[in-house]
Amino acid sequence: MNKARFLPALLAVFLSFNLVAQPKYEMRAAWIATVDNIDWPSRGNYNTEAQKKEFTDLLDMHQRNGMNAVVVQVRPATDAFFPSPYEPWSEWLTGKQGRPPFPYYDPLEFMIEETHKRGMEFHAWFNPYRAVFNIRTSSVAPDHITRKRPEWFLTYGEKKYFDPGNPEARKHLTEVIRDVVSRYKIDAVHFDDYFYPYRIPGKEFPDYSSYKKYGGNLSRDDWRRSNVDSIIENLHRVIRETKPWVRFGISPFGVWRNNDKDPDGSPTRGGQTNYDDLYADVLLWLEKGWIDYVTPQLYWERGHKLVAYETLLDWWVNYSYGRHLYIGHGIYRVNENPTPAWRSKDELPEQIKLLRQYPEVQGSMYFSTKSFRRNPNGWNDSLQQNYYRYKALIPVMPWMDTTQPAEARIEKIELSEKSLQITVSSDTDPELIRGFVLYSSDSREALDIRDPKLIRKISFTGDSAVIEDLLPDDGYVAFYTVTAISQNNVESVPSVVAEIYFDTTEKVWKVAQISP
């Protein structure tokens, strides 16, 4: 046998077995933290154009890595990355709290537009209770709510927090989020793990006066949990009333409760837990349907002796109550005194392979963006070439509106030397349609929209769009079809098929036909 001819064939077979099967529907998101300039904008970058360029560069990196959503922190400490009638501009945006960007722009509007252009969802991340990041060093504007209503706040450690037991404080948060949902085209409201603050050894959270006033017959722990329950339930109602298609998601600490405290808890030994320390009864919110997705922060490695990734993954699968379950991966661990596991290039790939074994798990989120900038352990390459090689749509939530949009129409096709532009539209109500998905194949028979390998472009630009794509460089004919997609990621039936071909005489691409 000719070994020179045999080896490439053997390599192709090897690669086909090692590429992980990829679902067409899967959440793939990255957190972009703004608090203390963790991810964006970089510290000291207060120039509008430089901020915009930095953000779009991050989006392009995530898009190359196969992400289809970003979770951007827009209210890190009772401040705003948007013009708010309730709270001042963030110090991490302009260097001084209350100072607007110059030249002026609306960062939230800009970020949403750029994210949607790339066919990615924008989840607006709010910190519900943190009011002053550091009482010694933070910039606090004269009109900040802590100055106007100091009785709503409690100091714990070096931070100020809203008192979750104060009904007026809860009402303020509700109005802040109602405002954003009503004015901006966000896809979801997102909270992380910060409810009641993580315990400081030897210090009790100073809410006794509030408990005495509002606690009634509840124990202090139960009263604290009921305070957080109230804000979650109220926000669920407000979001649904304002825009029924906007989702509400929580990314809690990875351990709800240890099973030495509760038979329903996980077989782990987490030092602090959602239920007992942060007073966040996430399972209740899932069971009641107050939240649409949960992203537990499983930031530990496989085989951890106290809180193993695989143990918690299996536990959350059994306690997600039919809501969407996305797994939070702690890739930042690569940079923070990594254990041997996090120094291994296999840790993240093995975590992805494990979660894909569970049909109850609909995807992943990664903390945080800056960790990807250095391509840790070659993971950017792994995502691009293997695990996220093909594009994916975000899974449909069956408890929300599942109406199928009207069929997309191909209005026009324009061809150039290397690219084509397809103008598409849909008769669906503009408020209910998100955008379009373009599919391509070199064979009409193989043009099957169930195959994620055929997705060329995703565009979230409303009820009409001009979708641009590179022309194939390895063939003489191509077939295209388009689907419309709803706010809940429900696809329409495919449009008519457009066939294009390369005219070898004139050396140009031409439209052969557009037909059913």
Coordinates of C-alpha atoms in Angstrom, one line a residue:
M1 CA 0.0 0.0 0.0
N2 CA 1.1 3.5 -0.8
K3 CA 1.7 5.0 2.7
A4 CA 1.7 8.6 1.4
R5 CA -1.9 8.1 0.2
F6 CA -3.0 6.0 3.2
L7 CA -2.0 8.4 5.9
P8 CA -4.3 11.3 4.9
A9 CA -7.2 9.0 4.7
L10 CA -6.4 7.5 8.1
L11 CA -6.1 11.1 9.5
A12 CA -9.6 12.0 8.1
V13 CA -11.1 8.9 9.7
F14 CA -9.4 9.8 13.0
L15 CA -10.7 13.4 12.9
S16 CA -14.2 12.3 12.1
F17 CA -14.3 10.1 15.3
N18 CA -12.7 12.8 17.5
L19 CA -15.0 15.7 16.5
V20 CA -17.7 15.8 19.2
A21 CA -21.3 15.6 17.9
Q22 CA -22.7 19.1 18.2
P23 CA -26.4 19.9 18.9
K24 CA -28.1 22.4 16.7
Y25 CA -29.7 24.1 19.8
E26 CA -27.3 25.0 22.6
M27 CA -26.6 28.0 24.8
R28 CA -23.0 29.2 24.5
A29 CA -22.4 32.4 26.4
A30 CA -19.6 34.4 28.0
W31 CA -19.9 36.8 30.9
I32 CA -18.5 40.3 30.3
A33 CA -18.0 41.8 33.8
T34 CA -17.7 45.6 34.1
V35 CA -17.3 45.9 37.9
D36 CA -13.8 47.1 38.7
N37 CA -13.2 46.9 34.9
I38 CA -12.7 43.1 35.0
D39 CA -13.5 42.5 31.4
W40 CA -14.7 45.8 29.8
P41 CA -13.9 48.6 29.4
S42 CA -10.3 48.2 30.3
R43 CA -9.2 50.3 33.2
G44 CA -8.6 53.9 32.3
N45 CA -10.3 53.5 28.8
Y46 CA -12.8 56.4 29.0
N47 CA -12.7 57.3 25.3
T48 CA -16.0 56.5 23.5
E49 CA -14.5 55.3 20.2
A50 CA -11.9 53.2 22.0
Q51 CA -14.6 51.6 24.2
K52 CA -16.7 50.8 21.2
K53 CA -13.7 49.2 19.4
E54 CA -12.8 47.2 22.5
F55 CA -16.3 45.9 22.9
T56 CA -16.7 44.8 19.3
D57 CA -13.3 43.1 19.4
L58 CA -14.6 41.1 22.3
L59 CA -17.7 40.2 20.4
D60 CA -15.7 39.1 17.4
M61 CA -13.5 36.9 19.6
H62 CA -16.5 35.3 21.2
Q63 CA -18.2 34.8 17.8
R64 CA -15.0 33.1 16.5
N65 CA -15.2 30.8 19.5
G66 CA -18.7 29.8 18.6
M67 CA -20.6 31.8 21.3
N68 CA -24.2 32.8 20.6
A69 CA -24.8 35.0 23.6
V70 CA -23.1 37.4 25.9
V71 CA -24.0 38.3 29.5
V72 CA -23.0 41.9 30.1
Q73 CA -23.0 43.6 33.5
V74 CA -24.9 46.8 33.0
R75 CA -25.6 47.6 36.7
P76 CA -22.6 46.5 38.8
A77 CA -23.2 48.7 41.9
T78 CA -26.4 50.6 41.8
D79 CA -25.0 52.5 38.8
A80 CA -25.6 52.3 35.1
F81 CA -24.0 51.6 31.7
F82 CA -27.0 53.4 30.2
P83 CA -28.8 56.7 30.8
S84 CA -31.0 55.9 33.8
P85 CA -33.7 58.0 35.4
Y86 CA -32.9 56.2 38.7
E87 CA -29.1 55.7 39.0
P88 CA -25.9 57.6 37.9
W89 CA -23.5 56.7 35.2
S90 CA -21.0 54.0 36.4
E91 CA -17.5 55.1 37.5
W92 CA -16.1 52.1 35.6
L93 CA -17.4 53.6 32.3
T94 CA -16.2 57.2 32.7
G95 CA -13.8 57.3 35.7
K96 CA -16.2 59.2 37.9
Q97 CA -19.7 58.1 39.0
G98 CA -22.4 60.3 37.5
R99 CA -20.2 61.6 34.6
P100 CA -21.7 60.8 31.2
P101 CA -19.6 59.4 28.4
F102 CA -17.9 61.9 26.1
P103 CA -18.4 62.1 23.2
Y104 CA -21.9 61.0 24.4
Y105 CA -23.3 57.6 23.5
D106 CA -25.6 55.1 25.0
P107 CA -23.4 52.0 25.7
L108 CA -26.3 49.7 26.3
E109 CA -28.0 50.5 23.0
F110 CA -24.7 50.2 21.2
M111 CA -23.8 46.9 22.8
I112 CA -27.2 45.4 22.1
E113 CA -27.1 46.5 18.4
E114 CA -23.6 45.1 17.8
T115 CA -24.4 41.9 19.6
H116 CA -27.6 41.3 17.6
K117 CA -25.8 42.1 14.3
R118 CA -23.6 39.0 15.0
G119 CA -26.6 36.8 15.7
M120 CA -25.9 36.7 19.4
E121 CA -28.3 37.2 22.3
F122 CA -27.7 40.0 24.8
H123 CA -28.4 39.2 28.5
A124 CA -28.4 42.3 30.7
W125 CA -26.7 41.4 34.0
F126 CA -27.8 43.3 37.1
N127 CA -26.4 43.1 40.6
P128 CA -29.5 43.4 42.7
Y129 CA -28.2 44.6 46.1
R130 CA -24.6 45.9 45.9
A131 CA -24.8 49.7 46.3
V132 CA -21.2 50.9 47.0
F133 CA -18.4 48.6 45.9
N134 CA -15.9 50.0 48.4
I135 CA -16.9 52.6 51.0
R136 CA -13.3 53.9 51.2
T137 CA -12.3 54.2 47.5
S138 CA -15.5 54.1 45.3
S139 CA -16.7 57.2 43.5
V140 CA -20.2 58.0 44.8
A141 CA -22.2 60.7 42.9
P142 CA -24.0 63.4 44.9
D143 CA -27.4 62.1 43.6
H144 CA -26.6 58.4 44.3
I145 CA -29.5 56.7 46.0
T146 CA -27.3 55.9 49.1
R147 CA -27.1 59.7 49.6
K148 CA -30.8 60.3 49.0
R149 CA -32.2 57.4 50.9
P150 CA -29.5 56.3 53.4
E151 CA -32.0 54.4 55.5
W152 CA -32.3 51.8 52.8
F153 CA -28.7 50.7 53.1
L154 CA -26.5 48.6 55.4
T155 CA -22.7 48.5 55.6
Y156 CA -21.1 45.1 55.7
G157 CA -17.4 44.8 55.5
E158 CA -16.1 47.4 53.0
K159 CA -19.4 47.5 51.0
K160 CA -22.8 49.1 51.2
Y161 CA -25.9 47.0 50.3
F162 CA -29.5 47.6 49.9
D163 CA -31.4 46.1 52.9
P164 CA -33.3 43.2 51.2
G165 CA -35.8 43.4 54.0
N166 CA -36.8 47.0 53.1
P167 CA -39.9 47.0 50.8
E168 CA -39.0 50.4 49.4
A169 CA -35.6 49.1 48.4
R170 CA -37.2 46.2 46.6
K171 CA -39.5 48.5 44.8
H172 CA -36.6 50.6 43.6
L173 CA -34.9 47.6 42.1
T174 CA -38.1 46.5 40.4
E175 CA -38.5 50.0 38.7
V176 CA -34.8 50.0 37.6
I177 CA -35.3 46.7 35.8
R178 CA -38.8 47.6 34.4
D179 CA -37.2 50.7 32.9
V180 CA -34.5 48.7 31.1
V181 CA -36.8 46.0 29.9
S182 CA -39.3 48.5 28.5
R183 CA -36.7 50.7 26.7
Y184 CA -34.1 48.3 25.4
K185 CA -34.1 45.2 23.1
I186 CA -32.5 42.9 25.7
D187 CA -33.1 39.2 25.4
A188 CA -32.9 38.4 29.1
V189 CA -32.5 39.8 32.6
H190 CA -29.7 38.1 34.5
F191 CA -28.7 37.9 38.1
D192 CA -25.5 36.3 39.5
D193 CA -24.9 34.7 42.9
Y194 CA -24.8 37.9 45.0
F195 CA -28.0 38.1 47.0
Y196 CA -27.4 38.5 50.7
P197 CA -23.6 38.9 50.8
Y198 CA -21.2 36.0 51.4
R199 CA -20.5 35.8 55.2
I200 CA -17.6 37.6 56.7
P201 CA -16.2 35.4 59.6
G202 CA -17.2 36.9 62.9
K203 CA -19.6 39.5 61.5
E204 CA -23.4 39.3 61.2
F205 CA -25.2 41.1 58.4
P206 CA -26.6 44.1 60.3
D207 CA -30.3 43.8 59.5
Y208 CA -31.8 43.3 63.0
S209 CA -33.8 46.6 63.0
S210 CA -35.4 45.7 59.7
Y211 CA -36.1 42.1 60.9
K212 CA -37.7 43.5 64.0
K213 CA -39.9 45.8 61.9
Y214 CA -40.9 43.4 59.1
G215 CA -40.1 39.9 60.3
G216 CA -43.4 38.9 61.9
N217 CA -43.4 35.4 63.1
L218 CA -40.7 34.1 60.8
S219 CA -37.3 33.1 61.9
R220 CA -34.6 35.5 60.8
D221 CA -33.2 33.0 58.2
D222 CA -36.7 32.3 56.8
W223 CA -37.5 36.0 56.7
R224 CA -34.3 36.7 54.8
R225 CA -35.2 34.0 52.2
S226 CA -38.7 35.4 51.9
N227 CA -37.2 38.8 51.1
V228 CA -35.2 37.4 48.2
D229 CA -38.2 35.3 47.1
S230 CA -40.3 38.4 46.9
I231 CA -38.0 40.3 44.6
I232 CA -37.6 37.2 42.3
E233 CA -41.4 36.7 42.1
N234 CA -42.1 40.4 41.6
L235 CA -39.5 40.7 38.8
H236 CA -40.8 37.6 37.1
R237 CA -44.3 39.3 37.0
V238 CA -42.9 42.7 35.9
I239 CA -40.8 41.3 33.1
R240 CA -43.7 39.2 31.8
E241 CA -46.0 42.2 31.9
T242 CA -43.6 44.5 30.1
K243 CA -42.2 42.2 27.4
P244 CA -43.4 38.6 27.6
W245 CA -40.5 37.3 25.5
V246 CA -37.8 38.6 27.7
R247 CA -36.3 35.8 29.9
F248 CA -35.2 35.9 33.5
G249 CA -32.2 33.9 34.5
I250 CA -30.1 33.3 37.6
S251 CA -26.5 32.2 38.0
P252 CA -26.3 31.0 41.6
F253 CA -23.4 29.7 43.6
G254 CA -22.8 26.0 42.6
V255 CA -24.1 24.5 45.8
W256 CA -27.7 24.9 46.7
R257 CA -27.4 23.0 50.0
N258 CA -25.2 20.2 51.3
N259 CA -26.9 16.9 52.0
D260 CA -25.7 16.9 55.6
K261 CA -28.2 19.8 56.1
D262 CA -31.0 18.6 53.8
P263 CA -31.7 15.2 52.2
D264 CA -32.4 17.0 48.9
G265 CA -29.0 18.7 49.0
S266 CA -26.0 17.6 46.9
P267 CA -23.5 15.1 48.2
T268 CA -20.9 17.9 48.6
R269 CA -19.2 19.8 51.4
G270 CA -19.5 23.4 50.2
G271 CA -18.3 25.9 52.7
Q272 CA -21.2 28.4 52.0
T273 CA -24.4 27.6 50.2
N274 CA -27.2 29.4 48.5
Y275 CA -29.9 28.4 50.9
D276 CA -28.1 28.7 54.2
D277 CA -25.8 31.6 53.6
L278 CA -26.9 33.7 50.7
Y279 CA -30.6 33.1 51.5
A280 CA -31.4 32.3 47.9
D281 CA -33.8 29.4 47.6
V282 CA -33.2 28.8 43.9
L283 CA -35.0 25.5 43.8
L284 CA -38.2 27.3 44.9
W285 CA -37.9 29.8 42.1
L286 CA -37.4 27.0 39.6
E287 CA -40.3 24.9 40.9
K288 CA -42.6 28.0 40.9
G289 CA -41.5 28.9 37.4
W290 CA -40.3 32.4 38.5
I291 CA -37.1 32.1 36.5
D292 CA -36.6 30.7 33.0
Y293 CA -33.1 29.4 33.3
V294 CA -30.5 28.6 35.9
T295 CA -26.7 28.7 35.4
P296 CA -25.1 27.2 38.5
Q297 CA -21.5 28.2 38.9
L298 CA -19.7 24.9 38.7
Y299 CA -16.3 26.5 39.0
W300 CA -14.6 23.4 40.3
E301 CA -12.7 20.7 38.5
R302 CA -13.8 17.1 38.0
G303 CA -12.9 14.9 41.0
H304 CA -12.6 17.8 43.5
K305 CA -12.7 16.2 46.9
L306 CA -15.4 18.5 48.3
V307 CA -17.4 19.9 45.4
A308 CA -16.7 17.8 42.3
Y309 CA -17.9 19.2 38.9
E310 CA -19.5 15.9 37.9
T311 CA -21.3 15.5 41.2
L312 CA -22.9 18.9 41.0
L313 CA -23.7 18.5 37.3
D314 CA -25.7 15.4 38.0
W315 CA -27.4 17.0 41.0
W316 CA -28.6 20.1 39.1
V317 CA -29.9 17.9 36.3
N318 CA -32.3 16.3 38.8
Y319 CA -33.4 19.6 40.4
S320 CA -33.9 22.0 37.4
Y321 CA -37.7 21.4 37.4
G322 CA -37.9 21.5 33.6
R323 CA -36.4 25.0 33.3
H324 CA -33.4 25.5 31.1
L325 CA -30.1 24.5 32.8
Y326 CA -26.9 26.0 31.5
I327 CA -23.6 25.2 33.2
G328 CA -21.3 27.9 34.4
H329 CA -17.6 27.0 33.7
G330 CA -14.8 28.7 35.8
I331 CA -12.2 29.1 33.1
Y332 CA -10.7 32.0 35.1
R333 CA -9.3 29.3 37.4
V334 CA -6.5 28.9 34.8
N335 CA -5.1 32.3 35.9
E336 CA -5.6 32.1 39.7
N337 CA -3.2 29.7 41.2
P338 CA -4.4 26.8 39.1
T339 CA -4.6 23.3 40.3
P340 CA -3.0 20.6 38.2
A341 CA -6.6 19.9 36.8
W342 CA -6.9 23.5 35.6
R343 CA -3.5 23.4 34.0
S344 CA -4.6 20.5 31.9
K345 CA -5.9 21.2 28.4
D346 CA -8.4 18.4 28.9
E347 CA -10.4 19.9 31.8
L348 CA -12.7 22.1 29.9
P349 CA -13.3 19.7 26.9
E350 CA -14.1 16.9 29.4
Q351 CA -16.6 19.2 31.2
I352 CA -18.3 20.0 27.9
K353 CA -18.5 16.3 26.9
L354 CA -19.9 15.4 30.3
L355 CA -22.8 18.0 30.2
R356 CA -23.7 16.9 26.6
Q357 CA -24.5 13.5 28.0
Y358 CA -27.5 15.0 29.7
P359 CA -30.5 16.0 27.5
E360 CA -31.6 18.2 30.5
V361 CA -28.6 20.4 30.1
Q362 CA -29.1 23.1 27.3
G363 CA -25.6 24.6 27.3
S364 CA -22.8 26.6 29.0
M365 CA -21.7 30.0 30.2
Y366 CA -18.1 31.0 30.8
F367 CA -16.5 33.2 33.4
S368 CA -15.1 35.4 32.2
T369 CA -14.2 37.1 29.0
K370 CA -10.7 38.2 29.8
S371 CA -9.7 34.6 30.4
F372 CA -10.3 33.9 26.7
R373 CA -8.0 36.7 25.6
R374 CA -4.9 34.5 26.2
N375 CA -6.3 31.3 24.6
P376 CA -5.8 29.4 27.9
N377 CA -4.7 25.8 27.3
G378 CA -5.5 26.3 23.7
W379 CA -9.3 26.3 24.6
N380 CA -10.2 28.9 22.0
D381 CA -8.8 26.5 19.4
S382 CA -10.6 23.6 20.9
L383 CA -13.9 25.5 20.7
Q384 CA -13.4 26.8 17.2
Q385 CA -12.1 23.6 15.7
N386 CA -14.1 21.0 17.6
Y387 CA -16.7 21.6 20.3
Y388 CA -18.3 24.8 18.8
R389 CA -17.1 24.3 15.2
Y390 CA -20.6 24.7 13.9
K391 CA -23.0 27.5 14.8
A392 CA -25.9 26.8 17.2
L393 CA -29.2 28.4 18.0
I394 CA -30.4 29.0 21.5
P395 CA -32.9 26.4 22.7
V396 CA -36.6 27.2 22.6
M397 CA -38.4 27.6 26.0
P398 CA -41.6 25.6 25.6
W399 CA -43.4 27.5 28.4
M400 CA -43.1 30.7 26.5
D401 CA -44.7 31.7 23.1
T402 CA -44.0 28.9 20.7
T403 CA -45.8 30.4 17.7
Q404 CA -43.9 29.7 14.5
P405 CA -43.1 32.8 12.5
A406 CA -44.2 33.4 9.0
E407 CA -42.0 32.0 6.3
A408 CA -39.0 34.1 5.3
R409 CA -38.9 35.7 1.9
I410 CA -35.9 36.1 -0.3
E411 CA -36.4 39.5 -1.9
K412 CA -33.1 39.9 -3.8
I413 CA -29.7 38.3 -4.3
E414 CA -26.6 40.4 -5.2
L415 CA -23.4 38.7 -6.2
S416 CA -19.8 40.1 -6.3
E417 CA -16.5 38.4 -6.9
K418 CA -16.2 36.8 -3.4
S419 CA -19.5 37.4 -1.6
L420 CA -23.2 37.4 -1.9
Q421 CA -25.9 39.6 -0.2
I422 CA -29.3 38.1 0.3
T423 CA -32.1 40.5 1.2
V424 CA -34.8 38.8 3.3
S425 CA -38.0 39.8 5.1
S426 CA -41.0 38.3 7.0
D427 CA -44.6 39.2 7.5
T428 CA -44.4 38.3 11.2
D429 CA -45.2 41.1 13.7
P430 CA -41.9 43.1 14.0
E431 CA -42.0 42.9 17.8
L432 CA -42.2 39.1 17.7
I433 CA -39.5 38.3 15.2
R434 CA -35.8 38.3 16.1
G435 CA -34.2 37.7 12.8
F436 CA -33.1 35.1 10.2
V437 CA -30.9 32.1 9.8
L438 CA -29.1 31.4 6.4
Y439 CA -28.3 27.9 5.4
S440 CA -26.2 26.7 2.5
S441 CA -25.2 23.4 0.8
D442 CA -23.6 22.3 -2.4
S443 CA -26.5 19.9 -3.0
R444 CA -30.2 20.7 -3.0
E445 CA -31.0 17.3 -1.6
A446 CA -28.6 17.9 1.4
L447 CA -30.1 21.3 2.2
D448 CA -31.6 20.1 5.5
I449 CA -32.1 22.8 8.2
R450 CA -31.8 20.2 10.9
D451 CA -28.1 20.0 10.2
P452 CA -26.0 22.6 12.1
K453 CA -23.1 22.2 9.7
L454 CA -25.2 24.0 7.1
I455 CA -25.8 27.2 9.1
R456 CA -23.9 30.0 7.5
K457 CA -25.1 33.2 9.2
I458 CA -27.5 34.1 12.0
S459 CA -28.8 37.7 12.0
F460 CA -30.9 39.2 14.8
T461 CA -31.9 42.4 13.0
G462 CA -35.7 42.4 13.1
D463 CA -38.2 41.6 10.3
S464 CA -35.9 42.4 7.4
A465 CA -32.2 42.0 6.9
V466 CA -29.4 42.0 4.3
I467 CA -27.3 38.9 5.0
E468 CA -23.8 38.8 3.6
D469 CA -21.8 35.6 3.2
L470 CA -18.6 34.6 1.4
L471 CA -19.1 32.6 -1.8
P472 CA -17.8 29.0 -1.8
D473 CA -14.2 28.7 -3.0
D474 CA -14.3 25.0 -3.7
G475 CA -17.3 24.5 -6.0
Y476 CA -19.3 25.8 -8.9
V477 CA -22.8 25.6 -7.4
A478 CA -24.5 26.4 -4.1
F479 CA -28.0 26.3 -2.7
Y480 CA -29.3 28.7 -0.1
T481 CA -32.4 28.9 2.1
V482 CA -33.5 31.1 4.9
T483 CA -35.7 30.7 8.0
A484 CA -37.2 33.4 10.2
I485 CA -36.7 33.1 13.9
S486 CA -39.0 34.3 16.7
Q487 CA -38.0 36.0 20.0
N488 CA -38.2 32.5 21.6
N489 CA -35.9 31.0 18.9
V490 CA -38.7 29.2 17.1
E491 CA -37.8 28.8 13.4
S492 CA -40.2 29.2 10.5
V493 CA -40.4 26.7 7.7
P494 CA -37.5 27.3 5.2
S495 CA -38.0 29.8 2.4
V496 CA -37.7 29.0 -1.3
V497 CA -34.3 27.8 -2.4
A498 CA -31.9 30.0 -4.2
E499 CA -29.5 28.3 -6.5
I500 CA -26.3 30.1 -7.7
Y501 CA -23.6 28.8 -10.0
F502 CA -20.2 29.9 -11.3
D503 CA -20.2 30.7 -15.0
T504 CA -16.9 29.3 -16.1
T505 CA -17.0 31.2 -19.4
E506 CA -17.6 34.7 -17.9
K507 CA -15.8 33.8 -14.7
V508 CA -18.6 35.2 -12.5
W509 CA -21.2 33.9 -10.1
K510 CA -24.8 34.0 -11.3
V511 CA -28.3 33.3 -9.9
A512 CA -29.6 30.2 -11.6
Q513 CA -33.1 30.2 -10.0
I514 CA -35.2 30.9 -6.9
S515 CA -37.7 28.1 -6.6
P516 CA -39.9 26.2 -4.0

